[in-house]
PDB file of C-alpha atoms in Angstrom:
ATOM      1  CA  ALA M  12      -7.284  23.850   5.667  1.00 36.00           C
ATOM      2  CA  TYR M  13      -3.886  22.433   4.727  1.00 40.00           C
ATOM      3  CA  GLU M  14      -2.198  25.726   5.651  1.00 44.00           C
ATOM      4  CA  ILE M  15      -4.036  25.850   8.987  1.00 44.00           C
ATOM      5  CA  TYR M  16      -3.051  22.302   9.999  1.00 47.00           C
ATOM      6  CA  GLN M  17       0.244  21.853   8.142  1.00 48.00           C
ATOM      7  CA  CYS M  18       2.590  19.476   9.966  1.00 48.00           C
ATOM      8  CA  ASP M  19       6.318  18.843   9.792  1.00 44.00           C
ATOM      9  CA  TRP M  20       6.077  15.066   9.519  1.00 38.00           C
ATOM     10  CA  SER M  21       9.857  14.679   9.324  1.00 41.00           C
ATOM     11  CA  SER M  22      10.094  15.803  12.962  1.00 43.00           C
ATOM     12  CA  ASP M  23       6.560  14.853  14.042  1.00 46.00           C
ATOM     13  CA  VAL M  24       5.920  18.379  15.173  1.00 42.00           C
ATOM     14  CA  CYS M  25       2.671  19.984  14.148  1.00 45.00           C
ATOM     15  CA  SER M  26       1.990  23.721  14.092  1.00 44.00           C
ATOM     16  CA  SER M  27      -1.304  22.989  15.838  1.00 49.00           C
ATOM     17  CA  ASP M  28      -2.466  20.230  18.144  1.00 55.00           C
ATOM     18  CA  LEU M  29      -5.486  20.015  15.812  1.00 58.00           C
ATOM     19  CA  GLY M  30      -3.151  18.706  13.134  1.00 82.00           C
ATOM     20  CA  ASP M  31      -2.273  15.468  14.935  1.00 91.00           C
ATOM     21  CA  VAL M  32      -3.880  12.801  12.721  1.00 94.00           C
ATOM     22  CA  SER M  33      -3.020  10.098  15.244  1.00 94.00           C
ATOM     23  CA  SER M  34      -5.551  11.651  17.679  1.00 94.00           C
ATOM     24  CA  TYR M  35      -9.256  11.058  17.149  1.00 95.00           C
ATOM     25  CA  ALA M  36     -10.166  13.997  19.320  1.00 95.00           C
ATOM     26  CA  ALA M  37      -7.842  16.307  17.401  1.00 94.00           C
ATOM     27  CA  MET M  38      -9.471  15.238  14.151  1.00 95.00           C
ATOM     28  CA  GLN M  39     -12.882  15.941  15.573  1.00 95.00           C
ATOM     29  CA  GLY M  40     -11.735  19.478  16.371  1.00 94.00           C
ATOM     30  CA  MET M  41      -9.989  19.891  13.026  1.00 94.00           C
ATOM     31  CA  VAL M  42     -12.992  18.877  10.906  1.00 95.00           C
ATOM     32  CA  ALA M  43     -15.379  21.009  13.021  1.00 95.00           C
ATOM     33  CA  ASP M  44     -13.092  23.999  12.515  1.00 94.00           C
ATOM     34  CA  ILE M  45     -12.839  23.385   8.740  1.00 94.00           C
ATOM     35  CA  GLU M  46     -16.603  23.052   8.456  1.00 95.00           C
ATOM     36  CA  ALA M  47     -17.100  26.278  10.347  1.00 95.00           C
ATOM     37  CA  ARG M  48     -14.607  28.142   8.153  1.00 93.00           C
ATOM     38  CA  VAL M  49     -15.260  26.774   4.651  1.00 93.00           C
ATOM     39  CA  GLY M  50     -18.209  24.366   4.829  1.00 95.00           C
ATOM     40  CA  ALA M  51     -18.785  20.646   4.484  1.00 96.00           C
ATOM     41  CA  VAL M  52     -15.995  18.273   3.447  1.00 97.00           C
ATOM     42  CA  ASP M  53     -16.837  16.578   0.182  1.00 97.00           C
ATOM     43  CA  ILE M  54     -13.349  15.374  -0.820  1.00 98.00           C
ATOM     44  CA  LEU M  55     -10.894  13.815   1.603  1.00 98.00           C
ATOM     45  CA  VAL M  56      -7.327  12.834   0.681  1.00 98.00           C
ATOM     46  CA  ASN M  57      -5.630  10.816   3.385  1.00 97.00           C
ATOM     47  CA  ASN M  58      -1.940  11.525   2.814  1.00 94.00           C
ATOM     48  CA  ALA M  59      -0.213  11.686   6.216  1.00 91.00           C
ATOM     49  CA  GLY M  60       2.729   9.317   6.572  1.00 90.00           C
ATOM     50  CA  ILE M  61       6.029   8.753   8.296  1.00 92.00           C
ATOM     51  CA  THR M  62       8.745   6.098   8.225  1.00 92.00           C
ATOM     52  CA  ARG M  63      10.681   4.518  11.077  1.00 95.00           C
ATOM     53  CA  ASP M  64      12.661   1.816   9.328  1.00 94.00           C
ATOM     54  CA  SER M  65      14.188  -1.073  11.175  1.00 95.00           C
ATOM     55  CA  THR M  66      14.405  -4.852  10.774  1.00 97.00           C
ATOM     56  CA  PHE M  67      11.528  -6.458  12.632  1.00 97.00           C
ATOM     57  CA  ARG M  68      13.670  -8.223  15.168  1.00 97.00           C
ATOM     58  CA  LYS M  69      15.123  -4.861  16.251  1.00 98.00           C
ATOM     59  CA  MET M  70      11.864  -2.930  16.056  1.00 97.00           C
ATOM     60  CA  ASP M  71      10.611  -1.725  19.431  1.00 97.00           C
ATOM     61  CA  PRO M  72       6.929  -1.162  20.199  1.00 97.00           C
ATOM     62  CA  ALA M  73       7.269   2.630  20.017  1.00 97.00           C
ATOM     63  CA  THR M  74       8.671   2.399  16.507  1.00 97.00           C
ATOM     64  CA  TRP M  75       5.845   0.109  15.408  1.00 97.00           C
ATOM     65  CA  ASP M  76       3.159   2.248  17.046  1.00 97.00           C
ATOM     66  CA  ALA M  77       4.423   5.545  15.660  1.00 96.00           C
ATOM     67  CA  VAL M  78       4.104   4.376  12.067  1.00 97.00           C
ATOM     68  CA  LEU M  79       0.809   2.534  12.536  1.00 97.00           C
ATOM     69  CA  ASP M  80      -0.719   5.482  14.365  1.00 96.00           C
ATOM     70  CA  SER M  81       0.332   8.065  11.767  1.00 96.00           C
ATOM     71  CA  ASN M  82      -0.158   5.957   8.625  1.00 97.00           C
ATOM     72  CA  LEU M  83      -3.138   3.687   9.420  1.00 97.00           C
ATOM     73  CA  LYS M  84      -4.948   4.743  12.572  1.00 97.00           C
ATOM     74  CA  SER M  85      -5.090   8.223  11.047  1.00 97.00           C
ATOM     75  CA  ILE M  86      -7.212   6.877   8.190  1.00 98.00           C
ATOM     76  CA  TYR M  87      -9.963   5.986  10.677  1.00 98.00           C
ATOM     77  CA  ASN M  88      -9.506   9.116  12.749  1.00 97.00           C
ATOM     78  CA  VAL M  89     -10.023  11.486   9.820  1.00 97.00           C
ATOM     79  CA  THR M  90     -12.375   9.529   7.573  1.00 98.00           C
ATOM     80  CA  HIS M  91     -14.765   8.821  10.402  1.00 98.00           C
ATOM     81  CA  GLN M  92     -15.333  12.542  10.867  1.00 98.00           C
ATOM     82  CA  VAL M  93     -16.555  13.154   7.262  1.00 98.00           C
ATOM     83  CA  ILE M  94     -18.010   9.968   5.873  1.00 98.00           C
ATOM     84  CA  GLY M  95     -21.449  10.461   7.488  1.00 98.00           C
ATOM     85  CA  GLY M  96     -21.827  13.898   6.001  1.00 98.00           C
ATOM     86  CA  MET M  97     -20.817  12.650   2.568  1.00 98.00           C
ATOM     87  CA  THR M  98     -23.376   9.833   2.580  1.00 98.00           C
ATOM     88  CA  ASP M  99     -26.081  12.192   3.940  1.00 98.00           C
ATOM     89  CA  ARG M 100     -25.436  14.619   1.082  1.00 98.00           C
ATOM     90  CA  GLY M 101     -25.194  11.828  -1.514  1.00 98.00           C
ATOM     91  CA  TRP M 102     -21.730  12.722  -2.844  1.00 98.00           C
ATOM     92  CA  GLY M 103     -18.198  12.305  -1.695  1.00 98.00           C
ATOM     93  CA  ARG M 104     -14.688  11.255  -2.559  1.00 98.00           C
ATOM     94  CA  VAL M 105     -12.188   9.510  -0.299  1.00 98.00           C
ATOM     95  CA  VAL M 106      -8.705   8.907  -1.706  1.00 98.00           C
ATOM     96  CA  SER M 107      -6.097   7.340   0.557  1.00 98.00           C
ATOM     97  CA  MET M 108      -2.402   7.042  -0.114  1.00 97.00           C
ATOM     98  CA  SER M 109      -1.031   3.500   0.108  1.00 97.00           C
ATOM     99  CA  SER M 110       2.364   2.561  -1.377  1.00 96.00           C
ATOM    100  CA  VAL M 111       4.105   0.164  -3.617  1.00 95.00           C
ATOM    101  CA  ASN M 112       5.567  -1.260  -0.430  1.00 94.00           C
ATOM    102  CA  GLY M 113       2.118  -1.938   0.908  1.00 95.00           C
ATOM    103  CA  ILE M 114       1.666  -4.287  -2.077  1.00 95.00           C
ATOM    104  CA  ARG M 115       5.029  -5.993  -2.404  1.00 94.00           C
ATOM    105  CA  GLY M 116       6.528  -5.383   1.070  1.00 94.00           C
ATOM    106  CA  GLN M 117       9.968  -3.951   1.782  1.00 93.00           C
ATOM    107  CA  PHE M 118      12.921  -5.106   3.794  1.00 95.00           C
ATOM    108  CA  GLY M 119      13.158  -3.073   7.029  1.00 95.00           C
ATOM    109  CA  GLN M 120       9.621  -1.730   6.715  1.00 96.00           C
ATOM    110  CA  THR M 121       7.285  -4.227   8.334  1.00 98.00           C
ATOM    111  CA  ASN M 122       5.554  -1.369  10.138  1.00 98.00           C
ATOM    112  CA  TYR M 123       5.236   0.844   7.048  1.00 97.00           C
ATOM    113  CA  SER M 124       4.265  -2.049   4.702  1.00 98.00           C
ATOM    114  CA  ALA M 125       1.676  -3.282   7.195  1.00 98.00           C
ATOM    115  CA  ALA M 126       0.101   0.168   7.552  1.00 98.00           C
ATOM    116  CA  LYS M 127      -0.020   0.758   3.824  1.00 98.00           C
ATOM    117  CA  ALA M 128      -1.471  -2.733   3.150  1.00 98.00           C
ATOM    118  CA  GLY M 129      -4.125  -2.002   5.817  1.00 98.00           C
ATOM    119  CA  ILE M 130      -5.189   1.101   3.889  1.00 98.00           C
ATOM    120  CA  LEU M 131      -5.974  -1.109   0.873  1.00 98.00           C
ATOM    121  CA  GLY M 132      -8.266  -3.367   2.906  1.00 98.00           C
ATOM    122  CA  PHE M 133      -9.907  -0.421   4.676  1.00 98.00           C
ATOM    123  CA  SER M 134     -10.719   1.266   1.385  1.00 98.00           C
ATOM    124  CA  LYS M 135     -12.154  -1.812  -0.281  1.00 98.00           C
ATOM    125  CA  ALA M 136     -14.418  -2.501   2.719  1.00 98.00           C
ATOM    126  CA  LEU M 137     -15.585   1.073   3.145  1.00 98.00           C
ATOM    127  CA  ALA M 138     -16.244   1.399  -0.570  1.00 98.00           C
ATOM    128  CA  GLN M 139     -18.775  -1.383  -0.303  1.00 98.00           C
ATOM    129  CA  GLU M 140     -20.563   0.320   2.588  1.00 98.00           C
ATOM    130  CA  VAL M 141     -21.072   3.696   0.837  1.00 98.00           C
ATOM    131  CA  VAL M 142     -21.249   2.751  -2.817  1.00 98.00           C
ATOM    132  CA  ARG M 143     -24.997   3.319  -3.051  1.00 98.00           C
ATOM    133  CA  LYS M 144     -24.681   6.761  -1.387  1.00 97.00           C
ATOM    134  CA  GLY M 145     -22.756   8.519  -4.139  1.00 97.00           C
ATOM    135  CA  VAL M 146     -19.452   8.185  -2.306  1.00 98.00           C
ATOM    136  CA  THR M 147     -16.382   6.578  -3.839  1.00 98.00           C
ATOM    137  CA  VAL M 148     -13.411   5.236  -1.878  1.00 98.00           C
ATOM    138  CA  ASN M 149     -10.138   4.510  -3.633  1.00 98.00           C
ATOM    139  CA  CYS M 150      -6.421   4.172  -3.053  1.00 98.00           C
ATOM    140  CA  VAL M 151      -3.343   5.394  -4.857  1.00 98.00           C
ATOM    141  CA  SER M 152      -0.129   3.463  -4.450  1.00 97.00           C
ATOM    142  CA  PRO M 153       2.910   5.525  -5.490  1.00 96.00           C
ATOM    143  CA  GLY M 154       6.424   4.260  -5.833  1.00 94.00           C
ATOM    144  CA  TYR M 155       9.242   6.606  -4.816  1.00 92.00           C
ATOM    145  CA  VAL M 156       8.350  10.294  -5.271  1.00 94.00           C
ATOM    146  CA  GLU M 157      10.501  13.464  -5.089  1.00 93.00           C
ATOM    147  CA  THR M 158       9.470  14.395  -1.549  1.00 88.00           C
ATOM    148  CA  ASP M 159      11.429  15.560   1.451  1.00 87.00           C
ATOM    149  CA  MET M 160      11.087  12.058   2.979  1.00 82.00           C
ATOM    150  CA  VAL M 161      12.604  10.411  -0.045  1.00 88.00           C
ATOM    151  CA  ARG M 162      15.288  13.035  -0.556  1.00 87.00           C
ATOM    152  CA  ALA M 163      16.400  12.358   3.016  1.00 87.00           C
ATOM    153  CA  ILE M 164      17.467   8.843   2.047  1.00 88.00           C
ATOM    154  CA  ARG M 165      21.255   8.403   1.956  1.00 90.00           C
ATOM    155  CA  PRO M 166      22.442   9.350  -1.588  1.00 92.00           C
ATOM    156  CA  ASP M 167      23.995   6.017  -2.446  1.00 93.00           C
ATOM    157  CA  VAL M 168      20.878   4.138  -1.287  1.00 91.00           C
ATOM    158  CA  LEU M 169      18.623   6.502  -3.177  1.00 93.00           C
ATOM    159  CA  GLN M 170      20.638   5.978  -6.373  1.00 94.00           C
ATOM    160  CA  LYS M 171      20.153   2.219  -6.019  1.00 93.00           C
ATOM    161  CA  ILE M 172      16.435   2.792  -5.675  1.00 91.00           C
ATOM    162  CA  VAL M 173      16.353   4.925  -8.832  1.00 94.00           C
ATOM    163  CA  ASP M 174      18.428   2.326 -10.676  1.00 94.00           C
ATOM    164  CA  GLY M 175      15.728  -0.190  -9.843  1.00 92.00           C
ATOM    165  CA  ILE M 176      12.862   1.862 -11.318  1.00 94.00           C
ATOM    166  CA  PRO M 177      12.296   0.811 -14.947  1.00 95.00           C
ATOM    167  CA  ILE M 178      11.275   4.349 -15.981  1.00 95.00           C
ATOM    168  CA  GLY M 179      14.617   5.565 -14.607  1.00 94.00           C
ATOM    169  CA  ARG M 180      13.556   8.362 -12.243  1.00 95.00           C
ATOM    170  CA  LEU M 181      11.521   9.312  -9.183  1.00 95.00           C
ATOM    171  CA  ALA M 182       7.910  10.331  -9.650  1.00 96.00           C
ATOM    172  CA  LYS M 183       7.095  14.028  -9.656  1.00 95.00           C
ATOM    173  CA  PRO M 184       4.564  15.159  -7.005  1.00 95.00           C
ATOM    174  CA  ASP M 185       2.434  16.718  -9.738  1.00 96.00           C
ATOM    175  CA  GLU M 186       2.083  13.341 -11.410  1.00 97.00           C
ATOM    176  CA  ILE M 187       0.613  11.827  -8.208  1.00 97.00           C
ATOM    177  CA  ALA M 188      -1.548  14.898  -7.651  1.00 97.00           C
ATOM    178  CA  ALA M 189      -3.048  14.630 -11.165  1.00 97.00           C
ATOM    179  CA  LEU M 190      -4.201  11.064 -10.445  1.00 97.00           C
ATOM    180  CA  ILE M 191      -5.686  12.077  -7.131  1.00 97.00           C
ATOM    181  CA  GLY M 192      -7.448  14.977  -8.841  1.00 97.00           C
ATOM    182  CA  PHE M 193      -9.023  12.636 -11.327  1.00 98.00           C
ATOM    183  CA  LEU M 194     -10.235  10.199  -8.656  1.00 98.00           C
ATOM    184  CA  SER M 195     -11.693  13.176  -6.782  1.00 98.00           C
ATOM    185  CA  SER M 196     -13.676  14.350  -9.789  1.00 97.00           C
ATOM    186  CA  GLU M 197     -17.132  13.582 -11.177  1.00 96.00           C
ATOM    187  CA  ASP M 198     -15.406  11.925 -14.116  1.00 97.00           C
ATOM    188  CA  ALA M 199     -14.321   9.102 -11.747  1.00 98.00           C
ATOM    189  CA  ALA M 200     -17.773   8.401 -10.430  1.00 97.00           C
ATOM    190  CA  TYR M 201     -17.690   4.828 -11.702  1.00 98.00           C
ATOM    191  CA  ILE M 202     -14.395   4.008  -9.989  1.00 98.00           C
ATOM    192  CA  THR M 203     -14.559   2.760  -6.376  1.00 98.00           C
ATOM    193  CA  GLY M 204     -12.974   0.185  -4.181  1.00 98.00           C
ATOM    194  CA  THR M 205      -9.857   0.079  -6.295  1.00 98.00           C
ATOM    195  CA  ASN M 206      -6.150   0.754  -5.986  1.00 97.00           C
ATOM    196  CA  ILE M 207      -4.210   2.478  -8.744  1.00 97.00           C
ATOM    197  CA  SER M 208      -0.470   1.952  -8.811  1.00 96.00           C
ATOM    198  CA  ILE M 209       1.786   4.740 -10.077  1.00 96.00           C
ATOM    199  CA  ASN M 210       5.316   3.509  -9.597  1.00 93.00           C
ATOM    200  CA  GLY M 211       7.249   3.826 -12.866  1.00 94.00           C
ATOM    201  CA  GLY M 212       7.075   0.072 -13.478  1.00 93.00           C
ATOM    202  CA  MET M 213       8.638  -0.959 -10.123  1.00 88.00           C
ATOM    203  CA  HIS M 214       5.862  -3.490  -9.470  1.00 84.00           C
ATOM    204  CA  MET M 215       3.731  -4.690 -12.308  1.00 83.00           C
ATOM    205  CA  TYR M 216       0.679  -6.859 -11.719  1.00 68.00           C
TER     206      TYR M 216
END
């Protein structure tokens, strides 16, 4: 399904209209197509995200809306399509990607930090609604990861970020994926409504 609906989030251009996570109707179509091709969705990882950084005083409504639509509204748009089927079948895993900046905030990212903090509240509330149905709902909050979005940061700024990470480097995508894989497994059946930070010691609590 990822290959079918892969999006270039750096330019906000999707290879298919069905891949627009900010559109509820598009997500209805996407999930219907996935179910027709491969069957029911038992594991959902909400991982779409963009940044549009600006100080709040200079942030226009379009900049605010773009980040909230892609990073938070999308969580509703996609999860709403599959949660009923998961509860009906008595098994499911929802893992949503928050961020260290959704916990501690970040200068110039009121939109991004608000969206990522919203994912935490969404997940804790939904977990309570489906906990008796065999469905777990959790969050993962990475720090800075070796992704195209992070590599696009100006080199001198990126070096300052790395210098501020106690472990001394960016996270590897495989390290984040391993945690998501565990939360999506039967071994994690007793973990729900929680957030797991994986940030190299940037924010300890």
